[in-house]
Coordinates of C-alpha atoms in Angstrom, one line a residue:
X188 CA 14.0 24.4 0.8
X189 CA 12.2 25.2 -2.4
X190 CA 12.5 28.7 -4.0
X191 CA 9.0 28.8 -4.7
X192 CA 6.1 30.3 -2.2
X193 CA 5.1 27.7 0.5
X194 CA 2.4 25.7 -0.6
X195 CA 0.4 25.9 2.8
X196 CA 1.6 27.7 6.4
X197 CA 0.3 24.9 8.0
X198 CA -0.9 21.5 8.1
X199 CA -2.5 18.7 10.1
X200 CA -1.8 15.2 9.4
X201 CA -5.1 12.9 10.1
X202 CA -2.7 10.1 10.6
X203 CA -0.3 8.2 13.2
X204 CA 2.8 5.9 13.2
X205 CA 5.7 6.1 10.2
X206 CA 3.4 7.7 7.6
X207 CA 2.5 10.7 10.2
X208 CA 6.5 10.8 10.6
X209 CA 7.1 10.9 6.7
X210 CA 4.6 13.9 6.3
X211 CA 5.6 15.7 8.9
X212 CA 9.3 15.5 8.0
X213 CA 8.0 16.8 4.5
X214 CA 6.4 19.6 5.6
X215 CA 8.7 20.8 7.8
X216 CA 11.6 20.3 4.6
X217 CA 9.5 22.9 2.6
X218 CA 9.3 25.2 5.5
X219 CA 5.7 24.1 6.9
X220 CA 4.1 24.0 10.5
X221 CA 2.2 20.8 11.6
X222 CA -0.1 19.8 13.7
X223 CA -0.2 16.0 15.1
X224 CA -3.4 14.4 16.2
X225 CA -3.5 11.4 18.6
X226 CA -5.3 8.7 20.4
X227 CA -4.9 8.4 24.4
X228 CA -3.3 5.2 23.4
X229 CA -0.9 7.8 21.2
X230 CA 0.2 10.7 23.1
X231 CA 3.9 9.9 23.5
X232 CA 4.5 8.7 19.9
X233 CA 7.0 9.6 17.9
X234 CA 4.7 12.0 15.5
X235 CA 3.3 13.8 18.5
X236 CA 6.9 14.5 19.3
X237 CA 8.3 15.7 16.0
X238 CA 5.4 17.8 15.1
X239 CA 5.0 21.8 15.8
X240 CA 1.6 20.9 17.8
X241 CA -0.5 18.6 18.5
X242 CA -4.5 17.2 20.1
X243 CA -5.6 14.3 21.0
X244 CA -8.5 13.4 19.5
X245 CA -10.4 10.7 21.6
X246 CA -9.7 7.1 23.4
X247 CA -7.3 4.3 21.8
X248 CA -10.3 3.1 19.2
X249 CA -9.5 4.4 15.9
X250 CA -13.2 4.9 16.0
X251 CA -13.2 7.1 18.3
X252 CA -10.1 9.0 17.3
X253 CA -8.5 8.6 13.7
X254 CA -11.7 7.7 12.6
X255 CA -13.9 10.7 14.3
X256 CA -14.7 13.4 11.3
X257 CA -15.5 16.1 13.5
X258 CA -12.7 15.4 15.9
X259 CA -10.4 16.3 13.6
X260 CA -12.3 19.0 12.1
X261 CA -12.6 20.3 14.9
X262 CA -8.8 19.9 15.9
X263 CA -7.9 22.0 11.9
X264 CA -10.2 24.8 12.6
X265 CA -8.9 25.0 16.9
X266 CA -4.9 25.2 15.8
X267 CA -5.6 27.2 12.3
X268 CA -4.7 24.4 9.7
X269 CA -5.0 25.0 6.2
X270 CA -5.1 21.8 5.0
X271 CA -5.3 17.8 6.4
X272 CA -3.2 15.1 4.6
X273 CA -4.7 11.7 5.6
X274 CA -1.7 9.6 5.3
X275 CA -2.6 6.1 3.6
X276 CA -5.7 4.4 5.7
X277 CA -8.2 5.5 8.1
X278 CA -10.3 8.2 6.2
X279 CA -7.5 8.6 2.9
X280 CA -10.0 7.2 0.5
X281 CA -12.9 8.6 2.4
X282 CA -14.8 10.9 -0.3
X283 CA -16.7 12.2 2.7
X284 CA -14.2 13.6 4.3
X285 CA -12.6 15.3 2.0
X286 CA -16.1 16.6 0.8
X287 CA -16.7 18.5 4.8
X288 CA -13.0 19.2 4.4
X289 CA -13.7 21.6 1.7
X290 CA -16.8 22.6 3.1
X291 CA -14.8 24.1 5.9
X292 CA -12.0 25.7 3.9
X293 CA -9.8 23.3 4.4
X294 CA -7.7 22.1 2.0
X295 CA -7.9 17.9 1.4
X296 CA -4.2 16.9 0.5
X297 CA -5.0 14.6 -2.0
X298 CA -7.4 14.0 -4.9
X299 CA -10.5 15.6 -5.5
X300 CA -13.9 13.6 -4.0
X301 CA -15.5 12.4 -7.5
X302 CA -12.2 10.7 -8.2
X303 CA -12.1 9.1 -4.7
X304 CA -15.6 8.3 -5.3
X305 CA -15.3 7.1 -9.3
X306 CA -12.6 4.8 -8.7
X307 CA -13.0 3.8 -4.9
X308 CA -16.0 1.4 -6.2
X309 CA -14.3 -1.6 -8.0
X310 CA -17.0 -2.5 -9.9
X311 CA -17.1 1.2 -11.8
X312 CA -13.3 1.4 -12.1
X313 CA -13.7 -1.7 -13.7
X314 CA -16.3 -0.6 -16.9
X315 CA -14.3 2.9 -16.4
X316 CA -11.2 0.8 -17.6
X317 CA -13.2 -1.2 -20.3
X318 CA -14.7 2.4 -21.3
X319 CA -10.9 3.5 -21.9
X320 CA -9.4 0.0 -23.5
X321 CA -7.3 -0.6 -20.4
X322 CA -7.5 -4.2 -20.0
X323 CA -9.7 -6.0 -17.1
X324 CA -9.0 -9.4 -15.5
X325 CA -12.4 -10.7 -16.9
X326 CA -15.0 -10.6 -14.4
X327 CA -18.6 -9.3 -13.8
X328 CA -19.6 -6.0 -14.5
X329 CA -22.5 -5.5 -12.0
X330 CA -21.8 -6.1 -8.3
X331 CA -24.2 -6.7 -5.6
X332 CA -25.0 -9.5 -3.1
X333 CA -27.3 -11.8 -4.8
X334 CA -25.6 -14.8 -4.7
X335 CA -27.8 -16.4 -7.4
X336 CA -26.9 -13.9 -10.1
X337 CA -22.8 -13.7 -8.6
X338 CA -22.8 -17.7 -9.4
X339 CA -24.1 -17.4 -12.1
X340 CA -21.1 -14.9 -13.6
X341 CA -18.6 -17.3 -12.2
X342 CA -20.1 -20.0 -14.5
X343 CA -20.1 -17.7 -17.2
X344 CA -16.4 -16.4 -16.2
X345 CA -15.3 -20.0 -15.3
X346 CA -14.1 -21.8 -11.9
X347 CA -11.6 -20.8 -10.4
X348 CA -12.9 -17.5 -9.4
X349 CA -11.9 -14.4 -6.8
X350 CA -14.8 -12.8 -4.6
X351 CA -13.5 -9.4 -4.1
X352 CA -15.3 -6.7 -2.3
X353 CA -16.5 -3.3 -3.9
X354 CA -15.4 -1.3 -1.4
X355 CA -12.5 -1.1 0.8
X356 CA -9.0 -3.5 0.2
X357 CA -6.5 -5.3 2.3
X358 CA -7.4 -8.3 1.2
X359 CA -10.8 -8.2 3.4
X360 CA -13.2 -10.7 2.4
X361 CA -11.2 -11.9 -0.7
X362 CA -12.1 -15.7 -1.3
X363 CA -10.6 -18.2 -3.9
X364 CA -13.3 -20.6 -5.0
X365 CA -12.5 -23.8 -7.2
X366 CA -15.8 -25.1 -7.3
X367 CA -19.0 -24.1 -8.1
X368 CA -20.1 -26.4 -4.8
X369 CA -18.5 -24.3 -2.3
X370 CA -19.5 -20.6 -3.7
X371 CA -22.6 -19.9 -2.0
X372 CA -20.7 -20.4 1.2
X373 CA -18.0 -18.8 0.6
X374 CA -20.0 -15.9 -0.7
X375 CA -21.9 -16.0 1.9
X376 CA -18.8 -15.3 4.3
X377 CA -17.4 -13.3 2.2
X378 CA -20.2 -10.7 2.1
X379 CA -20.8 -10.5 6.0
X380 CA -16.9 -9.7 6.3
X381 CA -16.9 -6.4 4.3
X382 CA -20.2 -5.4 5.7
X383 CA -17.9 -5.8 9.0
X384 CA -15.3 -3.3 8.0
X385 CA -16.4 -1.3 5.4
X386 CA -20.3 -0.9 6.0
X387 CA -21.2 -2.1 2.0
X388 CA -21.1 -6.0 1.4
X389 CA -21.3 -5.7 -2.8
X390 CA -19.3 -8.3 -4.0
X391 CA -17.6 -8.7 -7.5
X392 CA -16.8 -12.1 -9.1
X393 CA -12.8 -12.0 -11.2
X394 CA -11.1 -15.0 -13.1
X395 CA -8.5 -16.2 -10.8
X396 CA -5.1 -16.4 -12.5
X397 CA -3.3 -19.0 -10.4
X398 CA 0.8 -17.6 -9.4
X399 CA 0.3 -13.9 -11.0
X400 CA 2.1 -11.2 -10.0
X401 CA 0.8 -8.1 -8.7
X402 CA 2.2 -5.0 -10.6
X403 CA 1.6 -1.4 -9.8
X404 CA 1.9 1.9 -11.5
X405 CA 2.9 5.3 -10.0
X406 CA 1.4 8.2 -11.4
X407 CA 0.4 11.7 -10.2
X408 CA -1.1 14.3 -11.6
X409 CA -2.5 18.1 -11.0
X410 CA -4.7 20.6 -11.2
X411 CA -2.9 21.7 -14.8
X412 CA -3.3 18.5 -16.8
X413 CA -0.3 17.0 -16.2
X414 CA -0.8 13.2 -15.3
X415 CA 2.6 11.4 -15.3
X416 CA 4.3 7.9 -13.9
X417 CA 7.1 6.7 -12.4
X418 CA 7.2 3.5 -12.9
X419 CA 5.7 0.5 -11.7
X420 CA 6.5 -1.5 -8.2
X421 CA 6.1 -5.6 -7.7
X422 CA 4.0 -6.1 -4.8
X423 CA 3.7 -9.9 -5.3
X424 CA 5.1 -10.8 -2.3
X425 CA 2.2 -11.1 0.1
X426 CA 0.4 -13.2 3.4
X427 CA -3.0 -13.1 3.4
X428 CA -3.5 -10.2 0.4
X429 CA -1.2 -8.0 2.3
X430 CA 1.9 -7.3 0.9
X431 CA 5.6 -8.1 2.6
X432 CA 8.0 -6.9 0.0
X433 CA 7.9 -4.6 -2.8
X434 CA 10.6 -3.6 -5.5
X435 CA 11.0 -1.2 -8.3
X436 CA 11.5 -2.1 -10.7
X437 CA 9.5 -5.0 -11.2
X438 CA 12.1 -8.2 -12.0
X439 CA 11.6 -10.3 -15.4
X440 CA 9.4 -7.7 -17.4
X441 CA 10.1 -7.2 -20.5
X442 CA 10.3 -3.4 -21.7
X443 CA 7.3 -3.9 -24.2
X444 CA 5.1 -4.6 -21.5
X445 CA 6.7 -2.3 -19.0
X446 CA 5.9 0.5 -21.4
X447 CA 2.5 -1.0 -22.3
X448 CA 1.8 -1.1 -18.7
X449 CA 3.0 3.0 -17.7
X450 CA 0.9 4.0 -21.0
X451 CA -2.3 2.8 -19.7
X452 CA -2.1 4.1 -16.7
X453 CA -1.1 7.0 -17.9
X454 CA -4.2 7.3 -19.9
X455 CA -6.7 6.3 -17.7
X456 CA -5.3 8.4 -15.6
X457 CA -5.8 11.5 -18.4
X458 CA -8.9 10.2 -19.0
X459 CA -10.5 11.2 -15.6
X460 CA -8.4 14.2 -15.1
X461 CA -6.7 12.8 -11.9
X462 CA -4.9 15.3 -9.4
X463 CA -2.6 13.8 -6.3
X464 CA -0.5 10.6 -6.5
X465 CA -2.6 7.7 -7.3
X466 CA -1.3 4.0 -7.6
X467 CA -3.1 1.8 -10.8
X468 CA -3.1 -2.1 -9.9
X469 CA -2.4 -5.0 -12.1
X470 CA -2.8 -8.4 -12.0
X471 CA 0.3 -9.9 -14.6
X472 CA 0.0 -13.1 -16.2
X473 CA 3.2 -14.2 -16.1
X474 CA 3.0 -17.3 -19.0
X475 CA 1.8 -14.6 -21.2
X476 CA 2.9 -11.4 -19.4
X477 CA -0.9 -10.3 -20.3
X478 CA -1.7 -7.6 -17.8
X479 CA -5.2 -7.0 -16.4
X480 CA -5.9 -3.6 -14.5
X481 CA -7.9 -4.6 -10.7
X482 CA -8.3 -1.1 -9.2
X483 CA -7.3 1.8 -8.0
X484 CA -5.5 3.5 -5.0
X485 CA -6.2 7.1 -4.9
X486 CA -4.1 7.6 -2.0
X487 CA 0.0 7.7 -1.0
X488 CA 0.8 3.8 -1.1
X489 CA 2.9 2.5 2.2
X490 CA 5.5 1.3 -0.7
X491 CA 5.9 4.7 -2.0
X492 CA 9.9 4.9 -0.7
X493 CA 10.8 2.1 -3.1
X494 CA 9.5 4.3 -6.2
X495 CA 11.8 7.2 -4.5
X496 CA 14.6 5.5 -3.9
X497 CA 14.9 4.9 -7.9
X498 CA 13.4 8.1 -9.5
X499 CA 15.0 10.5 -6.9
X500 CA 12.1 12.0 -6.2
X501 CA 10.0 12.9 -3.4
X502 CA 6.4 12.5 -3.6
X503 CA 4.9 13.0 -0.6
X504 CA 6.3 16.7 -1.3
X505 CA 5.2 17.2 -4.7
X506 CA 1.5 15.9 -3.4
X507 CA 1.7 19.0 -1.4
X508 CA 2.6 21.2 -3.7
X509 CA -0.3 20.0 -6.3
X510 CA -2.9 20.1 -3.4
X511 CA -1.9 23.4 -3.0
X512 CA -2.8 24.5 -7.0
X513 CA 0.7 24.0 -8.2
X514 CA 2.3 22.3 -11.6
X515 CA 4.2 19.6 -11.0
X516 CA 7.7 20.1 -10.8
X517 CA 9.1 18.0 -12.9
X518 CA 8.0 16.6 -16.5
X519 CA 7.7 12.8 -18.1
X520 CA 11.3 13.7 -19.7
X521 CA 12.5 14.8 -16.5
X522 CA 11.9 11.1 -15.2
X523 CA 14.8 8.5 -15.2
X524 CA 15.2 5.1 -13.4
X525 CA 18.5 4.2 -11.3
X526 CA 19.1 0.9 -10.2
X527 CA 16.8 -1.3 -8.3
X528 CA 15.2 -1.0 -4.8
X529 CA 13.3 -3.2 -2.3
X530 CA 11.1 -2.4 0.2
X531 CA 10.5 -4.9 3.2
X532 CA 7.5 -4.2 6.1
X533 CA 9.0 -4.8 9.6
X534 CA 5.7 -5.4 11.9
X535 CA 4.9 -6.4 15.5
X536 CA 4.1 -10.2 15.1
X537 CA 4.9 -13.7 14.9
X538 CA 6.9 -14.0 11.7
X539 CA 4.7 -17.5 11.0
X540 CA 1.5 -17.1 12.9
X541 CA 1.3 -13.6 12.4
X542 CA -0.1 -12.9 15.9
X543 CA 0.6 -9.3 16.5
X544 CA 3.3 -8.7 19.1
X545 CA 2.4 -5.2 21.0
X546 CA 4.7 -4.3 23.8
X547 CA 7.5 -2.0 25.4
X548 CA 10.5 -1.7 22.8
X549 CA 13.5 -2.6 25.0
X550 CA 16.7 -2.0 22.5
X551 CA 16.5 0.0 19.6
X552 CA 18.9 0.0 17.0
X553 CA 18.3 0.8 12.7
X554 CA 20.2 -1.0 9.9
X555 CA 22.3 2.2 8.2
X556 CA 24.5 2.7 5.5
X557 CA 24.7 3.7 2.0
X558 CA 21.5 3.1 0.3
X559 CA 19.4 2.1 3.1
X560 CA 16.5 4.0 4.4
X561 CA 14.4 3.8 7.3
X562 CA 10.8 4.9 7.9
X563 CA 9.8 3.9 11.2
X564 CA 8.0 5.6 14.2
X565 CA 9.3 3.3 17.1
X566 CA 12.5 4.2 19.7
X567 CA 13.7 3.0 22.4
X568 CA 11.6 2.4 25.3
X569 CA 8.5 3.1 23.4
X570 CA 5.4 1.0 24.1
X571 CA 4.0 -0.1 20.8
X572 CA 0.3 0.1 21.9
X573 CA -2.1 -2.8 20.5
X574 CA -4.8 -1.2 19.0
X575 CA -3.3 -0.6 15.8
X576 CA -1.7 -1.8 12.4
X577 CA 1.3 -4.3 13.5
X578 CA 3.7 -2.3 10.6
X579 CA 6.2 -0.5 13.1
X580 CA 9.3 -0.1 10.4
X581 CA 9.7 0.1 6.7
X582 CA 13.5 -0.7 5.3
X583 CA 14.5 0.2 1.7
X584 CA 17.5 -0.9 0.2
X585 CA 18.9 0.4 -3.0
X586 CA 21.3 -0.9 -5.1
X587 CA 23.2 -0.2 -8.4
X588 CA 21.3 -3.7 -9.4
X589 CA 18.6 -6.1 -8.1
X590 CA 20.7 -8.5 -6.5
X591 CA 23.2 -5.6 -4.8
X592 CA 19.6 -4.7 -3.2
X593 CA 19.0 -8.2 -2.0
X594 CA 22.0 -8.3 -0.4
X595 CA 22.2 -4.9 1.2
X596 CA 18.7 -5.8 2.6
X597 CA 20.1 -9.4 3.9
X598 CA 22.4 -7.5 6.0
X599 CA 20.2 -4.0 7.1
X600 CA 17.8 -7.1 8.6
X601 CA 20.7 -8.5 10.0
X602 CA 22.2 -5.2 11.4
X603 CA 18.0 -4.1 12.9
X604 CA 17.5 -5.1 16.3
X605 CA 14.2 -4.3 17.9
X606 CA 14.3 -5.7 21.5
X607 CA 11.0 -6.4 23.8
X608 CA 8.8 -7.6 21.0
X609 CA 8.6 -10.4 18.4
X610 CA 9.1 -9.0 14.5
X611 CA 8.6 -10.6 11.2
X612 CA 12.4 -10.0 10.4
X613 CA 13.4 -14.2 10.4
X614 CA 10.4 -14.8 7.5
X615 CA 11.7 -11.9 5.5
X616 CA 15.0 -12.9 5.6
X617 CA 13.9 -16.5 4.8
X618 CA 11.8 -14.4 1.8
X619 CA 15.1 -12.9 0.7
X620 CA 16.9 -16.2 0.6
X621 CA 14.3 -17.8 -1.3
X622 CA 16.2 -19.3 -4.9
X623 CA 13.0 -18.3 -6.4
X624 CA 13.0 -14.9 -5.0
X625 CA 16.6 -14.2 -5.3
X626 CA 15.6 -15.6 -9.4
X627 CA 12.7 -12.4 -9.3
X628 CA 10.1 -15.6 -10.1
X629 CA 8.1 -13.9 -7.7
X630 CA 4.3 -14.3 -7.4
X631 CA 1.4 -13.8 -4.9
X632 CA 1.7 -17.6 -3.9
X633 CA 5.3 -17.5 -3.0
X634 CA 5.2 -17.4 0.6
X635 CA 3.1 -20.5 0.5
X636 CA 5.4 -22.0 -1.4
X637 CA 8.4 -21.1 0.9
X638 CA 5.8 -22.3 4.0
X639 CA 5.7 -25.7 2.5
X640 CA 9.3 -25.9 1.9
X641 CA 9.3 -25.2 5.7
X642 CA 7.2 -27.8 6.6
X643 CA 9.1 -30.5 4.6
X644 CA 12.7 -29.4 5.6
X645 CA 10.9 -30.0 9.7
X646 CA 9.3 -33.1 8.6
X647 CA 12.5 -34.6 7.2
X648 CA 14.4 -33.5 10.6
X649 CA 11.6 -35.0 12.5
X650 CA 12.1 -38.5 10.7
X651 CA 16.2 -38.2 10.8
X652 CA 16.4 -37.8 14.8
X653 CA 13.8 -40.9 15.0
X654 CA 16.5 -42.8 13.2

């Protein structure tokens, strides 16, 4: 337990599943009391369980629950919270809620609203970066939803473009277009999906970069100036924009850019005067190794364990501890790198379909060893209810070097058993495997590639038993 005064007495966590776990277990480290909140659908998880207290907060729909403002208000002020951390989703980049959070004397765990609000919008993150000479995938400036003037920038930009939304992430409304023919369509859907789940359909138009590699920097900072990193992740491993695998650090980079890539995040970072952990995206051009900042997460990431596992630090803890006024405990110089770690996401679904796979968990049993870390909020006999994310384990493996971490991965996977429901487990092994994964020529198109191989290894059978 740390020597210095606790940060809060106690707090809520406006969260569920493994990220409600990893707080909780935080808090109670420095010496903390917490307070779970749940659905219906909720109330014999594993959070409600580990926590000092807990309320349910409405019916399974995170609408209705995770999602309800003054539930959870409400919930703070009835068991004498100090402070709410959010987790990663539901309402952590909400600048609203962190705004009535204050409003009630209760501390937000996390960074202050104008930041949330300056850097949740793409489009002004964007000339915020240009402003600061970080450089921008090039794109439009203004965003909006007139398709006339958004096809027009993707002339001047030049096909192939990305329609991204403003608001919101996940991947949600993302559309490649390769010809100017099909953008009005595909705008057109595009803009109706984000109005779907984030209530704003602005759209911005990127230059697509065909096989990059998505790159992120970790840095935090508090309310003393001190804005630092550690490190950067690869997240290019991803279905459908949402990512599978992540490492740290990122395979065949050279240090140059490495270094270029922590200084400007660093800076822009500075520049704003950011407080809380906050994750800087890239998009890395790897014929070049040209790097192009895409936005901003100014929330915990759900790969945070990977940049952990290699800096030996904790920074759920030291998010805490800056929410709660403090200095950060440790300095840039105090930062150093030790081996290599991966990260794999264990969820609830067909491993090709991706159908989610709710259901009783009948057999429980987690990879161990040295070097490989769990975060999961499933047990035995627990009902993994279907109104949720389909993310029900996170596995980290670390090794003294990036193909020690492969390994020890290949055989936690082998060594997880998770009974009663279908997992994900055989197409991250298959991931793993992969000659140009085990190589680190990773990219965000790699599963499609290893899909195809799939198809042609089955075709080939096919044709071989009709002989």
């Amino acid at each position: 337990m740390s020597t210095r005064k606790l940060p809060f007495k106690k707090v809520l966590i406006a969260n569920r599943g493994e990220i409600a776990v990893r707080v909780i277990r935080a808090c109670h480290e420095l010496g903390v009391k917490t307070v779970a909140v749940h659905s219906t659908a909720d109330a014999d998880a594993l959070h409600v369980k580990l926590a000092h207290e807990s309320v349910c907060i409405g019916p399974p729909a995170a609408s209705e629950s995770y999602l309800n403002i003054s539930a959870l208000i409400s919930a703070a002020v009835a068991t004498g919270a100090e402070a709410i951390h959010p987790g990663y989703g539901f309402l952590s980049e909400n600048a609203a809620f962190a705004e009535i959070c204050g409003q009630c004397g209760i501390t937000f765990i996390g960074p202050k609203e104008r930041h949330m609000r300056l850097m949740g919008d793409k489009a002004v993150a964007r000339r915020l970066a240009m402003k600061h000479e970080v450089p921008v995938v090039p794109g439009s400036a203004a965003a909006g939803t007139n398709v006339d003037e958004a096809l027009q920038s993707a002339h001047e930009i030049g096909f192939p473009v990305l329609i991204k939304a403003v608001a919101g992430g996940g991947g949600r409304g993302m559309k490649i277009v390769h010809q100017p023919e099909e953008f009005a369509r595909l705008f057109d859907q595009a803009s109706r999906e984000v109005e779907a789940a984030f209530g704003d359909p602005s759209l911005y138009i990127e230059k697509f970069i065909a096989r990059a590699r998505h790159v992120e920097v970790q840095i935090i900072g508090d309310s003393h100036h001190n804005v630092i990193h550690l490190g950067e992740r690869d997240c290019s491993t991803q279905r459908r924009y949402q990512k599978l695998v992540e490492e740290s650090p990122a395979p065949m980079l050279s240090d140059a850019t490495r270094a270029a890539m922590h200084q400007s995040a660093v800076h822009l970072g500075k520049s704003i005067g950011y407080t809380s952990c906050g994750t800087l995206e890239y998009l890395l051009d790897p014929a070049t190794e040209k790097f192009y900042f895409i936005e901003m997460n100014t929330r915990l990431q759900v790969e945070h364990p990977v940049t952990e596992m290699v800096t030996l630090t904790d920074i759920v803890k030291e998010q805490i501890w800056v929410a709660a006024g403090q200095p950060l405990s440790f300095k840039q110089e105090d930062i150093s790198f030790r081996g290599h770690a991966i990260e794999v996401r264990v969820n609830a679904e067909d491993p090709y379909t991706f159908v989610p796979s709710p259901g009783l968990v009948d057999g429980y049993h987690p990879p161990g060893g040295l070097g490989v870390r769990v975060e999961s909020a499933i047990y035995d006999r627990y009902r993994i209810p279907p109104f949720y994310d389909s993310l029900i384990a996170k596995i980290i493996c670390r090794g003294h070097t990036r193909e020690e971490a492969i390994q020890k991965m290949l055989v936690a996977l082998s060594e997880c058993i998770i009974g009663g429901v279908t997992t994900n487990q055989p197409l991250l092994i298959k991931i793993l495997e992969n000659p140009e994964f085990a190589a680190g020529r990773v990219h965000t198109k790699l599963l499609d590639v290893i899909f195809e191989n799939e198809k042609q290894k089955t075709a080939k059978q096919l044709v071989g038993n009709a002989k």
